[in-house]
PDB file of C-alpha atoms in Angstrom:
ATOM      1  CA  MET A   1      -1.263 -48.483  59.961  1.00 50.00           C
ATOM      2  CA  PRO A   2      -1.402 -51.566  57.638  1.00 52.00           C
ATOM      3  CA  PRO A   3       1.427 -51.776  55.046  1.00 53.00           C
ATOM      4  CA  HIS A   4      -0.896 -51.710  52.075  1.00 52.00           C
ATOM      5  CA  THR A   5      -2.333 -48.381  53.281  1.00 51.00           C
ATOM      6  CA  ARG A   6       1.110 -46.759  53.365  1.00 51.00           C
ATOM      7  CA  THR A   7       1.868 -48.047  49.892  1.00 50.00           C
ATOM      8  CA  GLN A   8      -1.393 -46.698  48.534  1.00 51.00           C
ATOM      9  CA  THR A   9      -0.765 -43.306  50.135  1.00 49.00           C
ATOM     10  CA  ALA A  10       2.792 -43.167  48.756  1.00 49.00           C
ATOM     11  CA  ASP A  11       1.558 -44.054  45.274  1.00 53.00           C
ATOM     12  CA  THR A  12      -1.074 -41.326  45.474  1.00 51.00           C
ATOM     13  CA  GLU A  13       1.447 -38.727  46.589  1.00 51.00           C
ATOM     14  CA  GLY A  14       3.898 -39.796  43.864  1.00 53.00           C
ATOM     15  CA  SER A  15       1.202 -39.549  41.213  1.00 52.00           C
ATOM     16  CA  GLY A  16       0.250 -36.054  42.388  1.00 51.00           C
ATOM     17  CA  SER A  17       3.870 -34.962  42.267  1.00 51.00           C
ATOM     18  CA  ARG A  18       4.272 -36.251  38.728  1.00 52.00           C
ATOM     19  CA  GLU A  19       1.097 -34.433  37.576  1.00 50.00           C
ATOM     20  CA  ALA A  20       2.308 -31.193  39.162  1.00 48.00           C
ATOM     21  CA  ALA A  21       5.682 -31.568  37.505  1.00 50.00           C
ATOM     22  CA  SER A  22       4.061 -32.093  34.118  1.00 53.00           C
ATOM     23  CA  LEU A  23       2.185 -28.767  34.233  1.00 49.00           C
ATOM     24  CA  PRO A  24       3.960 -25.992  32.228  1.00 56.00           C
ATOM     25  CA  PRO A  25       5.244 -23.092  34.376  1.00 61.00           C
ATOM     26  CA  ALA A  26       3.923 -19.577  33.791  1.00 60.00           C
ATOM     27  CA  GLU A  27       7.095 -18.669  31.956  1.00 64.00           C
ATOM     28  CA  SER A  28       6.630 -21.509  29.487  1.00 76.00           C
ATOM     29  CA  GLN A  29       3.033 -20.502  28.858  1.00 77.00           C
ATOM     30  CA  GLN A  30       4.085 -16.919  28.155  1.00 78.00           C
ATOM     31  CA  GLY A  31       6.788 -18.183  25.840  1.00 79.00           C
ATOM     32  CA  ILE A  32       4.243 -20.219  23.872  1.00 85.00           C
ATOM     33  CA  GLU A  33       1.921 -17.221  23.571  1.00 82.00           C
ATOM     34  CA  ALA A  34       4.809 -15.050  22.361  1.00 82.00           C
ATOM     35  CA  GLN A  35       5.781 -17.646  19.753  1.00 84.00           C
ATOM     36  CA  LEU A  36       2.161 -17.901  18.631  1.00 85.00           C
ATOM     37  CA  ALA A  37       1.904 -14.117  18.254  1.00 83.00           C
ATOM     38  CA  THR A  38       5.151 -14.067  16.271  1.00 87.00           C
ATOM     39  CA  ALA A  39       3.942 -16.891  14.027  1.00 86.00           C
ATOM     40  CA  GLN A  40       0.645 -15.086  13.363  1.00 86.00           C
ATOM     41  CA  ALA A  41       2.507 -11.862  12.512  1.00 84.00           C
ATOM     42  CA  ILE A  42       4.765 -13.743  10.088  1.00 89.00           C
ATOM     43  CA  GLU A  43       1.726 -15.435   8.526  1.00 86.00           C
ATOM     44  CA  GLU A  44      -0.018 -12.069   7.999  1.00 84.00           C
ATOM     45  CA  GLU A  45       3.128 -10.577   6.498  1.00 84.00           C
ATOM     46  CA  LEU A  46       3.555 -13.495   4.097  1.00 87.00           C
ATOM     47  CA  LEU A  47      -0.108 -13.295   3.065  1.00 84.00           C
ATOM     48  CA  ALA A  48       0.274  -9.571   2.380  1.00 82.00           C
ATOM     49  CA  LYS A  49       3.391 -10.222   0.287  1.00 83.00           C
ATOM     50  CA  LEU A  50       1.565 -12.956  -1.614  1.00 83.00           C
ATOM     51  CA  GLN A  51      -1.333 -10.592  -2.351  1.00 82.00           C
ATOM     52  CA  LEU A  52       1.141  -7.940  -3.491  1.00 82.00           C
ATOM     53  CA  LYS A  53       2.904 -10.414  -5.770  1.00 82.00           C
ATOM     54  CA  GLU A  54      -0.377 -11.584  -7.272  1.00 81.00           C
ATOM     55  CA  ALA A  55      -1.541  -7.979  -7.819  1.00 80.00           C
ATOM     56  CA  ALA A  56       1.775  -7.053  -9.445  1.00 80.00           C
ATOM     57  CA  GLU A  57       1.541 -10.082 -11.745  1.00 79.00           C
ATOM     58  CA  ARG A  58      -2.024  -9.158 -12.735  1.00 79.00           C
ATOM     59  CA  ILE A  59      -0.995  -5.576 -13.478  1.00 80.00           C
ATOM     60  CA  GLU A  60       1.936  -6.783 -15.565  1.00 76.00           C
ATOM     61  CA  ARG A  61      -0.354  -9.099 -17.549  1.00 75.00           C
ATOM     62  CA  LEU A  62      -2.814  -6.260 -18.075  1.00 73.00           C
ATOM     63  CA  ARG A  63      -0.031  -3.951 -19.194  1.00 70.00           C
ATOM     64  CA  LYS A  64       1.213  -6.480 -21.733  1.00 70.00           C
ATOM     65  CA  ARG A  65      -2.318  -7.063 -23.036  1.00 66.00           C
ATOM     66  CA  LEU A  66      -2.842  -3.326 -23.361  1.00 61.00           C
ATOM     67  CA  GLU A  67       0.403  -2.993 -25.293  1.00 61.00           C
ATOM     68  CA  ASP A  68      -0.720  -5.814 -27.583  1.00 61.00           C
ATOM     69  CA  GLY A  69      -4.150  -4.225 -28.024  1.00 53.00           C
ATOM     70  CA  ASP A  70      -5.895  -7.258 -26.499  1.00 50.00           C
ATOM     71  CA  VAL A  71      -7.737  -5.482 -23.689  1.00 43.00           C
ATOM     72  CA  ALA A  72     -11.211  -6.994 -23.913  1.00 44.00           C
ATOM     73  CA  GLU A  73     -10.031 -10.550 -23.247  1.00 44.00           C
ATOM     74  CA  VAL A  74      -8.408  -9.508 -19.975  1.00 41.00           C
ATOM     75  CA  LEU A  75     -11.233  -7.352 -18.687  1.00 43.00           C
ATOM     76  CA  SER A  76     -13.976  -9.813 -19.690  1.00 42.00           C
ATOM     77  CA  PRO A  77     -12.624 -13.230 -18.572  1.00 44.00           C
ATOM     78  CA  GLY A  78     -16.139 -14.621 -18.131  1.00 44.00           C
ATOM     79  CA  LEU A  79     -17.152 -14.210 -21.763  1.00 41.00           C
ATOM     80  CA  PRO A  80     -17.387 -17.258 -24.020  1.00 43.00           C
ATOM     81  CA  VAL A  81     -14.515 -17.700 -26.450  1.00 39.00           C
ATOM     82  CA  ASP A  82     -16.605 -16.550 -29.433  1.00 42.00           C
ATOM     83  CA  ASP A  83     -17.712 -13.392 -27.611  1.00 42.00           C
ATOM     84  CA  GLN A  84     -14.146 -12.647 -26.564  1.00 41.00           C
ATOM     85  CA  SER A  85     -12.898 -12.922 -30.139  1.00 40.00           C
ATOM     86  CA  VAL A  86     -15.595 -10.487 -31.253  1.00 38.00           C
ATOM     87  CA  ALA A  87     -14.774  -8.073 -28.444  1.00 40.00           C
ATOM     88  CA  SER A  88     -11.031  -8.216 -29.062  1.00 42.00           C
ATOM     89  CA  SER A  89     -11.523  -7.563 -32.775  1.00 41.00           C
ATOM     90  CA  SER A  90     -13.233  -4.251 -32.009  1.00 43.00           C
ATOM     91  CA  SER A  91     -11.301  -1.049 -32.610  1.00 46.00           C
ATOM     92  CA  VAL A  92     -12.453   0.276 -29.226  1.00 43.00           C
ATOM     93  CA  SER A  93     -11.072  -1.062 -25.949  1.00 46.00           C
ATOM     94  CA  TYR A  94     -12.450  -1.012 -22.397  1.00 41.00           C
ATOM     95  CA  GLY A  95     -13.735   2.401 -21.350  1.00 42.00           C
ATOM     96  CA  GLY A  96     -14.126   3.561 -24.949  1.00 45.00           C
ATOM     97  CA  LEU A  97     -10.395   4.171 -25.468  1.00 48.00           C
ATOM     98  CA  PRO A  98      -8.797   3.274 -28.816  1.00 55.00           C
ATOM     99  CA  LYS A  99      -6.528   0.251 -28.724  1.00 56.00           C
ATOM    100  CA  SER A 100      -3.719   2.389 -30.072  1.00 56.00           C
ATOM    101  CA  ILE A 101      -3.453   4.101 -26.661  1.00 55.00           C
ATOM    102  CA  ARG A 102      -0.886   2.356 -24.477  1.00 58.00           C
ATOM    103  CA  PRO A 103      -0.243   2.960 -20.760  1.00 59.00           C
ATOM    104  CA  ARG A 104       2.862   4.936 -19.936  1.00 65.00           C
ATOM    105  CA  GLN A 105       5.541   3.151 -17.944  1.00 78.00           C
ATOM    106  CA  ILE A 106       6.119   4.532 -14.436  1.00 87.00           C
ATOM    107  CA  ALA A 107       9.581   6.034 -14.098  1.00 89.00           C
ATOM    108  CA  PRO A 108      11.654   5.110 -11.032  1.00 92.00           C
ATOM    109  CA  TYR A 109      11.180   7.689  -8.284  1.00 93.00           C
ATOM    110  CA  LYS A 110      14.342   9.291  -6.874  1.00 93.00           C
ATOM    111  CA  GLY A 111      12.724  12.091  -4.873  1.00 90.00           C
ATOM    112  CA  ARG A 112      14.580  15.047  -6.331  1.00 90.00           C
ATOM    113  CA  THR A 113      11.820  17.661  -6.775  1.00 87.00           C
ATOM    114  CA  VAL A 114       8.218  18.378  -5.814  1.00 82.00           C
ATOM    115  CA  ARG A 115       7.267  18.119  -9.475  1.00 86.00           C
ATOM    116  CA  GLU A 116       8.773  14.641  -9.702  1.00 91.00           C
ATOM    117  CA  HIS A 117       6.759  13.665  -6.629  1.00 89.00           C
ATOM    118  CA  SER A 118       3.553  14.957  -8.183  1.00 87.00           C
ATOM    119  CA  GLU A 119       4.224  13.111 -11.458  1.00 91.00           C
ATOM    120  CA  PHE A 120       5.029   9.881  -9.612  1.00 92.00           C
ATOM    121  CA  VAL A 121       1.894   9.951  -7.451  1.00 91.00           C
ATOM    122  CA  THR A 122      -0.323  10.725 -10.441  1.00 89.00           C
ATOM    123  CA  SER A 123       1.234   7.909 -12.493  1.00 90.00           C
ATOM    124  CA  CYS A 124       0.743   5.436  -9.646  1.00 90.00           C
ATOM    125  CA  GLU A 125      -2.889   6.377  -9.105  1.00 89.00           C
ATOM    126  CA  LEU A 126      -3.619   6.077 -12.825  1.00 87.00           C
ATOM    127  CA  SER A 127      -1.923   2.678 -12.861  1.00 84.00           C
ATOM    128  CA  PHE A 128      -4.070   1.515  -9.919  1.00 84.00           C
ATOM    129  CA  ARG A 129      -7.154   1.992 -12.082  1.00 84.00           C
ATOM    130  CA  LEU A 130      -6.077  -1.032 -14.142  1.00 79.00           C
ATOM    131  CA  GLU A 131      -6.478  -3.184 -11.039  1.00 77.00           C
ATOM    132  CA  PRO A 132      -9.602  -2.044  -9.094  1.00 75.00           C
ATOM    133  CA  SER A 133      -8.841  -4.357  -6.156  1.00 76.00           C
ATOM    134  CA  LEU A 134      -5.866  -2.136  -5.285  1.00 75.00           C
ATOM    135  CA  ASN A 135      -8.217   0.710  -4.418  1.00 74.00           C
ATOM    136  CA  LYS A 136      -9.570  -1.390  -1.546  1.00 79.00           C
ATOM    137  CA  SER A 137      -6.213  -1.827   0.182  1.00 85.00           C
ATOM    138  CA  ASP A 138      -3.873   0.975   1.208  1.00 89.00           C
ATOM    139  CA  GLU A 139      -1.215  -1.577   2.095  1.00 90.00           C
ATOM    140  CA  LEU A 140      -1.181  -3.105  -1.383  1.00 89.00           C
ATOM    141  CA  ARG A 141      -1.041   0.318  -3.037  1.00 90.00           C
ATOM    142  CA  CYS A 142       1.870   1.394  -0.851  1.00 92.00           C
ATOM    143  CA  ASN A 143       3.734  -1.872  -1.379  1.00 91.00           C
ATOM    144  CA  LEU A 144       3.264  -1.712  -5.127  1.00 90.00           C
ATOM    145  CA  ALA A 145       4.309   1.948  -5.395  1.00 92.00           C
ATOM    146  CA  ALA A 146       7.340   1.241  -3.202  1.00 93.00           C
ATOM    147  CA  MET A 147       8.632  -1.081  -5.921  1.00 92.00           C
ATOM    148  CA  TRP A 148       9.350   2.024  -8.050  1.00 94.00           C
ATOM    149  CA  LEU A 149      11.309   3.840  -5.329  1.00 94.00           C
ATOM    150  CA  GLU A 150      15.049   4.185  -5.734  1.00 93.00           C
ATOM    151  CA  GLY A 151      17.931   5.388  -3.587  1.00 92.00           C
ATOM    152  CA  GLU A 152      17.217   7.437  -0.475  1.00 93.00           C
ATOM    153  CA  PRO A 153      13.384   7.482  -0.830  1.00 92.00           C
ATOM    154  CA  ARG A 154      13.367   3.673  -0.907  1.00 94.00           C
ATOM    155  CA  ASP A 155      15.750   3.335   2.045  1.00 94.00           C
ATOM    156  CA  ALA A 156      13.892   5.999   4.057  1.00 92.00           C
ATOM    157  CA  TRP A 157      10.540   4.294   3.452  1.00 94.00           C
ATOM    158  CA  LEU A 158      11.881   0.908   4.543  1.00 94.00           C
ATOM    159  CA  ARG A 159      13.189   2.490   7.748  1.00 94.00           C
ATOM    160  CA  HIS A 160       9.873   4.266   8.273  1.00 92.00           C
ATOM    161  CA  GLU A 161       7.989   0.951   8.046  1.00 93.00           C
ATOM    162  CA  LYS A 162       9.921  -0.328  11.077  1.00 92.00           C
ATOM    163  CA  GLU A 163       9.041   2.619  13.314  1.00 91.00           C
ATOM    164  CA  PRO A 164       6.736   2.038  16.330  1.00 90.00           C
ATOM    165  CA  ASP A 165       3.017   2.638  15.735  1.00 89.00           C
ATOM    166  CA  PHE A 166       3.612   2.756  11.965  1.00 91.00           C
ATOM    167  CA  GLN A 167       0.414   2.651   9.924  1.00 92.00           C
ATOM    168  CA  LYS A 168       0.548   2.018   6.197  1.00 93.00           C
ATOM    169  CA  THR A 169      -1.856   4.299   4.328  1.00 93.00           C
ATOM    170  CA  TRP A 170      -1.702   5.708   0.818  1.00 93.00           C
ATOM    171  CA  LYS A 171      -2.153   9.253   2.132  1.00 91.00           C
ATOM    172  CA  GLY A 172       0.677   8.717   4.601  1.00 92.00           C
ATOM    173  CA  PHE A 173       2.889   7.235   1.858  1.00 94.00           C
ATOM    174  CA  LYS A 174       2.440  10.305  -0.362  1.00 91.00           C
ATOM    175  CA  LYS A 175       3.064  12.732   2.494  1.00 88.00           C
ATOM    176  CA  PHE A 176       6.149  10.869   3.687  1.00 91.00           C
ATOM    177  CA  LEU A 177       7.767  11.056   0.254  1.00 92.00           C
ATOM    178  CA  LEU A 178       6.834  14.718  -0.141  1.00 88.00           C
ATOM    179  CA  ASP A 179       8.313  15.590   3.264  1.00 86.00           C
ATOM    180  CA  LEU A 180      11.601  14.049   2.126  1.00 87.00           C
ATOM    181  CA  VAL A 181      11.704  16.488  -0.790  1.00 84.00           C
ATOM    182  CA  GLU A 182      10.553  19.622   1.019  1.00 77.00           C
ATOM    183  CA  ASP A 183      10.257  20.435   4.724  1.00 67.00           C
ATOM    184  CA  PRO A 184       6.524  20.527   5.597  1.00 63.00           C
ATOM    185  CA  VAL A 185       6.791  23.840   7.482  1.00 54.00           C
ATOM    186  CA  ASN A 186       8.620  25.550   4.626  1.00 51.00           C
ATOM    187  CA  ARG A 187       6.156  23.998   2.174  1.00 54.00           C
ATOM    188  CA  GLY A 188       3.223  25.443   4.121  1.00 54.00           C
ATOM    189  CA  LEU A 189       4.753  28.906   4.199  1.00 54.00           C
ATOM    190  CA  SER A 190       5.642  28.723   0.512  1.00 59.00           C
ATOM    191  CA  THR A 191       2.093  27.720  -0.389  1.00 60.00           C
ATOM    192  CA  ALA A 192       0.628  30.517   1.737  1.00 64.00           C
ATOM    193  CA  ILE A 193       2.838  33.065  -0.016  1.00 66.00           C
ATOM    194  CA  LYS A 194       1.863  31.719  -3.437  1.00 67.00           C
ATOM    195  CA  TYR A 195      -1.805  31.962  -2.504  1.00 64.00           C
ATOM    196  CA  GLU A 196      -1.484  35.564  -1.256  1.00 68.00           C
ATOM    197  CA  GLU A 197       0.463  36.635  -4.345  1.00 68.00           C
ATOM    198  CA  ALA A 198      -1.679  34.729  -6.852  1.00 72.00           C
ATOM    199  CA  ARG A 199      -2.859  36.894  -9.731  1.00 79.00           C
ATOM    200  CA  GLN A 200      -4.530  35.933 -12.964  1.00 75.00           C
ATOM    201  CA  ARG A 201      -1.945  36.221 -15.732  1.00 82.00           C
ATOM    202  CA  PRO A 202      -2.703  37.884 -19.068  1.00 86.00           C
ATOM    203  CA  GLY A 203      -4.190  35.308 -21.402  1.00 84.00           C
ATOM    204  CA  GLN A 204      -4.899  32.872 -18.568  1.00 81.00           C
ATOM    205  CA  SER A 205      -8.483  31.629 -18.537  1.00 84.00           C
ATOM    206  CA  ALA A 206     -10.647  32.144 -15.468  1.00 82.00           C
ATOM    207  CA  GLN A 207     -11.114  28.368 -15.158  1.00 84.00           C
ATOM    208  CA  THR A 208      -7.370  27.695 -15.189  1.00 82.00           C
ATOM    209  CA  PHE A 209      -6.769  30.373 -12.557  1.00 74.00           C
ATOM    210  CA  ALA A 210      -9.599  29.047 -10.386  1.00 80.00           C
ATOM    211  CA  THR A 211      -8.157  25.529 -10.593  1.00 78.00           C
ATOM    212  CA  TYR A 212      -4.758  26.867  -9.528  1.00 71.00           C
ATOM    213  CA  LEU A 213      -6.306  28.602  -6.503  1.00 70.00           C
ATOM    214  CA  GLU A 214      -8.232  25.452  -5.561  1.00 74.00           C
ATOM    215  CA  THR A 215      -5.015  23.450  -5.676  1.00 69.00           C
ATOM    216  CA  LEU A 216      -3.292  25.911  -3.346  1.00 62.00           C
ATOM    217  CA  GLU A 217      -6.291  25.952  -1.018  1.00 69.00           C
ATOM    218  CA  GLY A 218      -6.225  22.173  -0.848  1.00 63.00           C
ATOM    219  CA  GLU A 219      -2.540  22.200   0.089  1.00 60.00           C
ATOM    220  CA  LEU A 220      -3.139  24.845   2.755  1.00 57.00           C
ATOM    221  CA  LYS A 221      -6.048  22.873   4.199  1.00 57.00           C
ATOM    222  CA  ALA A 222      -3.967  19.699   4.363  1.00 53.00           C
ATOM    223  CA  TYR A 223      -1.135  21.575   6.068  1.00 49.00           C
ATOM    224  CA  SER A 224      -3.507  23.127   8.624  1.00 53.00           C
ATOM    225  CA  GLU A 225      -5.089  19.760   9.483  1.00 51.00           C
ATOM    226  CA  GLU A 226      -1.673  18.174  10.021  1.00 52.00           C
ATOM    227  CA  HIS A 227      -0.570  20.919  12.434  1.00 45.00           C
ATOM    228  CA  LEU A 228      -3.717  21.419  14.498  1.00 45.00           C
TER     229      LEU A 228
END
């Protein structure tokens, strides 16, 4: 075989070897995909935290404006300056409420009693009404409400977030905190007993008694659905 033919063949084989060596092994490809998945998860988490921070800042600005009686300017940012000054000078704020009414601050939640849980959830849900965008995201509502948790409820919730298959929903957030206060089985039995023994008290209106029964029925229904 002529010398130049052997040289050409050797060059071709060497080139093929170099190309094969340059290809990433399967392990490297899997490593890249794992890093990409991790990066995407971190990006989503940071975006969620940014949205939470922005929502919290908007709520704080709204709260301060409400305390100052300057509600219309916040809730009508698209109005011309003249229209805003007219609106803010009115004695009636957004929703027909007098400007003298100020939102109540949410007390830190320590998870000591069922009543405290009920008060905390109600206060949070009323606060969410100041920022309608929160009603579109369970994650933002949970993250915002978690800022008011203290002690064991806060630590337990943070541990719960790291559990496998964890899903962040407002309904799940409320139930998790309630289960920390009272065992769900005991709570179901207690509610059933209250419902069976419910009697209209002297002087109690029929509407008030009916509302009480409806509340107990709702709790019993929720308990039954959770344990089907």
